[in-house]
Short mmCIF file of C-alpha atoms in Angstrom, two decimals:
data_model
loop_
_atom_site.label_atom_id
_atom_site.label_comp_id
_atom_site.label_asym_id
_atom_site.label_seq_id
_atom_site.Cartn_x
_atom_site.Cartn_y
_atom_site.Cartn_z
CA MET A 1197 -20.96 68.32 -17.19
CA ASN A 1198 -24.70 66.71 -18.35
CA GLU A 1199 -27.50 67.26 -16.27
CA PRO A 1200 -27.75 64.84 -13.23
CA ARG A 1201 -29.58 61.95 -14.33
CA ALA A 1202 -30.68 58.57 -12.59
CA TYR A 1203 -28.99 55.52 -13.18
CA ASP A 1204 -30.10 51.85 -12.67
CA ALA A 1205 -26.55 50.80 -11.73
CA VAL A 1206 -23.45 52.57 -10.36
CA PHE A 1207 -19.97 50.63 -11.30
CA PHE A 1208 -16.55 51.37 -9.57
CA ASP A 1209 -13.14 50.70 -10.15
CA LEU A 1210 -11.05 50.41 -7.13
CA ASP A 1211 -7.39 50.92 -7.25
CA GLY A 1212 -6.74 54.68 -7.95
CA THR A 1213 -10.36 55.11 -7.73
CA LEU A 1214 -12.26 54.06 -4.45
CA LEU A 1215 -8.61 53.55 -3.20
CA PRO A 1216 -6.45 56.42 -3.66
CA ILE A 1217 -2.84 54.59 -4.46
CA ASP A 1218 -0.32 54.79 -6.98
CA THR A 1219 -0.92 51.64 -8.83
CA ASP A 1220 3.06 51.04 -9.52
CA ALA A 1221 4.03 51.71 -6.03
CA PHE A 1222 1.87 49.05 -5.52
CA MET A 1223 2.95 46.37 -7.64
CA GLN A 1224 5.98 46.74 -6.57
CA ALA A 1225 5.18 46.30 -2.75
CA TYR A 1226 3.07 43.51 -3.61
CA THR A 1227 5.62 41.31 -5.68
CA SER A 1228 8.02 42.03 -3.09
CA SER A 1229 5.89 40.76 -0.05
CA ALA A 1230 4.14 37.96 -1.91
CA ALA A 1231 7.59 36.95 -2.84
CA ALA A 1232 9.15 36.82 0.54
CA PHE A 1233 5.74 35.32 1.74
CA ALA A 1234 6.13 32.27 -0.76
CA HIS A 1235 10.12 31.99 0.42
CA GLU A 1236 9.09 31.88 4.10
CA GLN A 1237 6.50 28.75 2.80
CA GLY A 1238 9.85 27.42 1.57
CA LEU A 1239 9.26 28.14 -2.00
CA ASP A 1240 11.27 29.63 -4.54
CA GLY A 1241 9.98 33.29 -4.28
CA THR A 1242 11.60 34.52 -7.50
CA ALA A 1243 9.95 31.07 -9.53
CA VAL A 1244 6.94 31.87 -8.07
CA MET A 1245 6.90 35.47 -9.11
CA HIS A 1246 7.60 34.26 -12.74
CA ALA A 1247 4.94 32.15 -12.64
CA LEU A 1248 2.28 34.61 -11.26
CA PHE A 1249 3.48 36.78 -13.92
CA ALA A 1250 2.73 34.05 -16.57
CA GLY A 1251 -0.61 33.80 -14.86
CA VAL A 1252 -1.50 37.18 -14.95
CA LYS A 1253 0.10 37.37 -18.81
CA ALA A 1254 -2.47 34.18 -19.60
CA MET A 1255 -5.52 36.04 -17.72
CA ALA A 1256 -4.92 39.17 -19.90
CA SER A 1257 -5.32 37.02 -23.39
CA HIS A 1258 -7.25 33.54 -23.36
CA ASP A 1259 -10.36 33.08 -25.16
CA GLY A 1260 -13.14 33.82 -22.47
CA ARG A 1261 -14.51 29.86 -22.07
CA ARG A 1262 -12.85 29.63 -18.61
CA THR A 1263 -12.84 31.91 -15.38
CA ASN A 1264 -9.62 33.90 -15.12
CA ARG A 1265 -8.73 31.91 -12.08
CA ASP A 1266 -8.98 28.80 -13.91
CA VAL A 1267 -6.77 29.74 -16.58
CA PHE A 1268 -4.52 31.80 -13.97
CA TRP A 1269 -4.00 28.31 -12.25
CA ASP A 1270 -3.09 26.73 -15.23
CA ALA A 1271 -0.36 28.88 -16.22
CA PHE A 1272 1.02 28.89 -12.42
CA CYS A 1273 1.25 25.28 -12.13
CA THR A 1274 2.55 24.51 -15.69
CA GLN A 1275 5.65 27.10 -14.65
CA THR A 1276 6.14 25.56 -10.80
CA GLY A 1277 4.78 21.96 -10.86
CA LEU A 1278 2.84 22.77 -8.10
CA GLU A 1279 -0.65 21.79 -7.10
CA ALA A 1280 -3.02 24.92 -7.31
CA ASP A 1281 -5.37 24.17 -4.55
CA ALA A 1282 -2.31 23.51 -2.14
CA VAL A 1283 -0.89 27.46 -3.24
CA GLU A 1284 -4.42 28.91 -3.43
CA SER A 1285 -4.86 28.03 0.19
CA MET A 1286 -1.21 29.65 1.43
CA PHE A 1287 -2.22 32.77 -0.48
CA ALA A 1288 -5.50 32.65 1.18
CA ARG A 1289 -2.94 33.26 4.31
CA TYR A 1290 -0.76 35.33 2.85
CA TYR A 1291 -3.79 37.79 1.76
CA ALA A 1292 -5.23 37.98 5.25
CA GLY A 1293 -1.95 38.60 6.78
CA PRO A 1294 1.28 40.03 4.69
CA PHE A 1295 -0.80 41.65 2.24
CA ASN A 1296 -2.17 43.59 4.73
CA ASP A 1297 0.69 45.76 5.57
CA ILE A 1298 0.93 47.37 1.94
CA ALA A 1299 -1.77 49.52 3.17
CA ARG A 1300 0.33 51.88 4.37
CA LEU A 1301 1.07 53.00 0.56
CA ALA A 1302 -2.71 54.19 0.53
CA ALA A 1303 -4.16 57.09 1.71
CA PRO A 1304 -7.77 56.40 2.38
CA ASP A 1305 -10.12 59.52 1.25
CA PRO A 1306 -13.52 59.71 3.59
CA ALA A 1307 -15.03 60.76 0.07
CA ALA A 1308 -15.26 57.09 -1.01
CA ALA A 1309 -17.81 56.16 1.74
CA ARG A 1310 -19.19 59.36 1.40
CA ALA A 1311 -19.94 58.74 -2.03
CA VAL A 1312 -21.32 54.83 -1.58
CA ALA A 1313 -23.56 55.99 1.19
CA THR A 1314 -25.29 58.74 -0.87
CA LEU A 1315 -25.81 56.43 -3.71
CA LYS A 1316 -26.98 53.53 -1.30
CA GLU A 1317 -29.38 56.14 0.63
CA ARG A 1318 -30.83 57.47 -2.75
CA ASP A 1319 -31.34 53.36 -3.72
CA TYR A 1320 -28.48 52.58 -6.82
CA PRO A 1321 -27.11 49.61 -7.10
CA VAL A 1322 -23.94 50.20 -6.35
CA ALA A 1323 -21.03 47.28 -7.51
CA LEU A 1324 -17.07 47.15 -7.43
CA ALA A 1325 -16.07 46.76 -11.62
CA THR A 1326 -12.26 45.96 -10.59
CA MET A 1327 -9.75 44.19 -12.87
CA PRO A 1328 -10.94 40.86 -11.92
CA MET A 1329 -7.15 39.18 -11.57
CA PHE A 1330 -7.15 38.70 -7.37
CA PRO A 1331 -8.90 36.25 -5.57
CA LEU A 1332 -11.50 37.67 -3.92
CA GLU A 1333 -10.43 37.84 -0.06
CA ALA A 1334 -7.73 40.10 -1.97
CA VAL A 1335 -10.20 42.91 -3.32
CA HIS A 1336 -12.27 42.90 -0.32
CA ALA A 1337 -8.95 43.53 1.98
CA ARG A 1338 -8.05 46.59 -0.49
CA LEU A 1339 -12.08 47.44 -0.37
CA ARG A 1340 -11.17 47.90 3.76
CA TRP A 1341 -8.06 49.66 3.05
CA ALA A 1342 -10.14 52.40 1.01
CA GLY A 1343 -12.79 52.61 4.44
CA LEU A 1344 -15.05 50.60 2.76
CA ASP A 1345 -17.64 47.55 3.79
CA PRO A 1346 -17.33 44.61 0.86
CA ALA A 1347 -20.99 44.21 2.31
CA ASP A 1348 -22.21 47.77 0.60
CA PHE A 1349 -21.80 46.36 -2.90
CA ALA A 1350 -24.12 43.73 -4.37
CA PHE A 1351 -20.91 42.24 -5.71
CA VAL A 1352 -17.45 42.42 -6.60
CA THR A 1353 -15.28 40.85 -9.52
CA ASP A 1354 -12.61 38.58 -8.86
CA TYR A 1355 -10.43 36.26 -10.85
CA ALA A 1356 -12.84 33.37 -9.74
CA CYS A 1357 -16.29 34.76 -11.50
CA ALA A 1358 -14.78 36.43 -14.33
CA HIS A 1359 -14.29 35.05 -17.94
CA ALA A 1360 -12.22 38.34 -19.41
CA VAL A 1361 -10.23 41.46 -18.12
CA LYS A 1362 -10.17 45.04 -18.70
CA PRO A 1363 -10.56 46.51 -21.13
CA GLN A 1364 -12.15 43.88 -23.10
CA THR A 1365 -15.86 44.44 -23.52
CA SER A 1366 -16.63 40.98 -22.58
CA TYR A 1367 -15.76 41.57 -19.20
CA TYR A 1368 -17.83 44.73 -18.99
CA GLU A 1369 -21.27 42.61 -21.17
CA GLU A 1370 -20.71 39.73 -18.22
CA VAL A 1371 -20.90 42.88 -15.14
CA LEU A 1372 -23.68 44.34 -16.94
CA GLU A 1373 -25.84 40.51 -17.11
CA ARG A 1374 -24.98 40.30 -13.56
CA ALA A 1375 -26.19 43.62 -12.45
CA GLY A 1376 -29.17 42.94 -14.91
CA VAL A 1377 -29.06 46.52 -16.28
CA GLU A 1378 -28.54 47.87 -20.16
CA ALA A 1379 -25.18 49.56 -20.69
CA LYS A 1380 -26.93 52.93 -21.55
CA ARG A 1381 -28.61 53.31 -17.87
CA ALA A 1382 -25.13 52.23 -15.91
CA LEU A 1383 -22.31 54.58 -14.67
CA MET A 1384 -18.92 53.62 -14.61
CA VAL A 1385 -16.80 55.59 -11.84
CA GLY A 1386 -12.94 54.75 -12.83
CA ASN A 1387 -9.65 56.52 -13.06
CA ASN A 1388 -8.04 54.65 -16.12
CA THR A 1389 -9.61 56.08 -19.48
CA ARG A 1390 -8.81 52.94 -21.47
CA GLU A 1391 -9.45 49.93 -18.62
CA ASP A 1392 -12.45 51.57 -17.53
CA GLY A 1393 -13.32 53.97 -20.41
CA ALA A 1394 -13.97 51.01 -22.71
CA ILE A 1395 -17.48 50.29 -21.39
CA ALA A 1396 -18.79 53.69 -23.27
CA ARG A 1397 -18.32 51.18 -26.36
CA LEU A 1398 -21.49 49.26 -24.99
CA GLY A 1399 -22.97 52.57 -24.26
CA ALA A 1400 -22.50 53.46 -20.87
CA ASP A 1401 -21.77 56.47 -19.12
CA LEU A 1402 -18.36 57.68 -17.39
CA PHE A 1403 -17.28 59.50 -14.89
CA PHE A 1404 -13.27 59.81 -14.57
CA VAL A 1405 -11.63 60.35 -10.68
CA THR A 1406 -8.47 62.74 -11.77
CA ASP A 1407 -6.85 62.15 -8.15
CA HIS A 1408 -4.66 59.51 -9.93
CA LEU A 1409 -5.54 59.30 -13.55
CA ILE A 1410 -4.15 56.98 -15.62
CA ASP A 1411 -4.60 58.69 -19.54
CA PRO A 1412 -3.03 56.39 -22.19
CA GLU A 1413 -3.19 57.50 -25.80
CA ASP A 1414 -5.66 54.96 -26.78
CA GLY A 1415 -7.89 56.30 -23.83
CA VAL A 1416 -11.06 57.73 -23.86
CA ASP A 1417 -10.68 61.57 -23.65
CA ALA A 1418 -11.45 62.34 -20.07
CA THR A 1419 -12.26 66.01 -20.78
CA GLN A 1420 -15.27 64.90 -23.00
CA CYS A 1421 -16.76 62.74 -19.99
CA LYS A 1422 -17.66 63.67 -16.73
CA HIS A 1423 -15.04 63.76 -14.34
CA GLY A 1424 -13.11 65.45 -11.11
CA THR A 1425 -11.58 64.68 -7.91
CA LEU A 1426 -12.82 61.86 -5.82
CA ALA A 1427 -14.46 64.66 -3.25
CA GLU A 1428 -15.91 66.50 -6.58
CA PHE A 1429 -18.05 62.74 -6.95
CA ALA A 1430 -18.75 62.29 -3.64
CA ALA A 1431 -20.52 65.96 -4.57
CA PHE A 1432 -21.75 64.78 -7.58
CA CYS A 1433 -23.99 62.02 -6.46
CA GLU A 1434 -25.72 64.30 -3.91
CA THR A 1435 -26.86 65.94 -7.04
CA LEU A 1436 -28.06 62.73 -8.73
CA PRO A 1437 -32.10 62.29 -8.46
CA ARG A 1438 -33.24 59.84 -6.11
CA ARG A 1439 -34.53 56.29 -7.62
CA ALA A 1440 -37.75 56.02 -7.78
#
């Protein structure tokens, strides 16, 4: 690794990075749980899941002129004929309740809280640059699963504030603008060499957490970047100089 240097901001991915969880297992549990909840509310759970996936597909491919939230609900409501506000309110209850049962699949690592605390103690602004396809309450819930306080982050990306998704560089441009920093002065900490590695195209530095590394063929070469376990990242944070 290169000699540690100061950064103007540190961005974190969530699933598989700060939150040790298998993404496939999480998605299977999430879709099953959300479908069951929809059914309990008198809706067709299968139809709701088909509409949810249509919304996800729309968020992944739209032109960036609208928020991911607006794009999602347009697609969802086109599929179901339901009213966005009513279903969104219904699912707010889901994210506050049954969604949290999925926390059983997570294995919180105290190194996450240690890393965030060390960075904040050294005056590094930290933000959560997670895939912005979930509402804010779902992101906050998963942060708590990781043993973290959402208030420790300057901001988190969710579907209501973002106009693009990973690995689009426009997503990271929006994150950098919101943080008020230049890419060359930022560090991205993630576990997906394609989705999280995309910010390197703008000039940001990278640290890949390898506990749940996802390394597709078109991803950045993790061996050529800073990398290590979450515990090793926490130790890396302790080598960083204090910000002036």
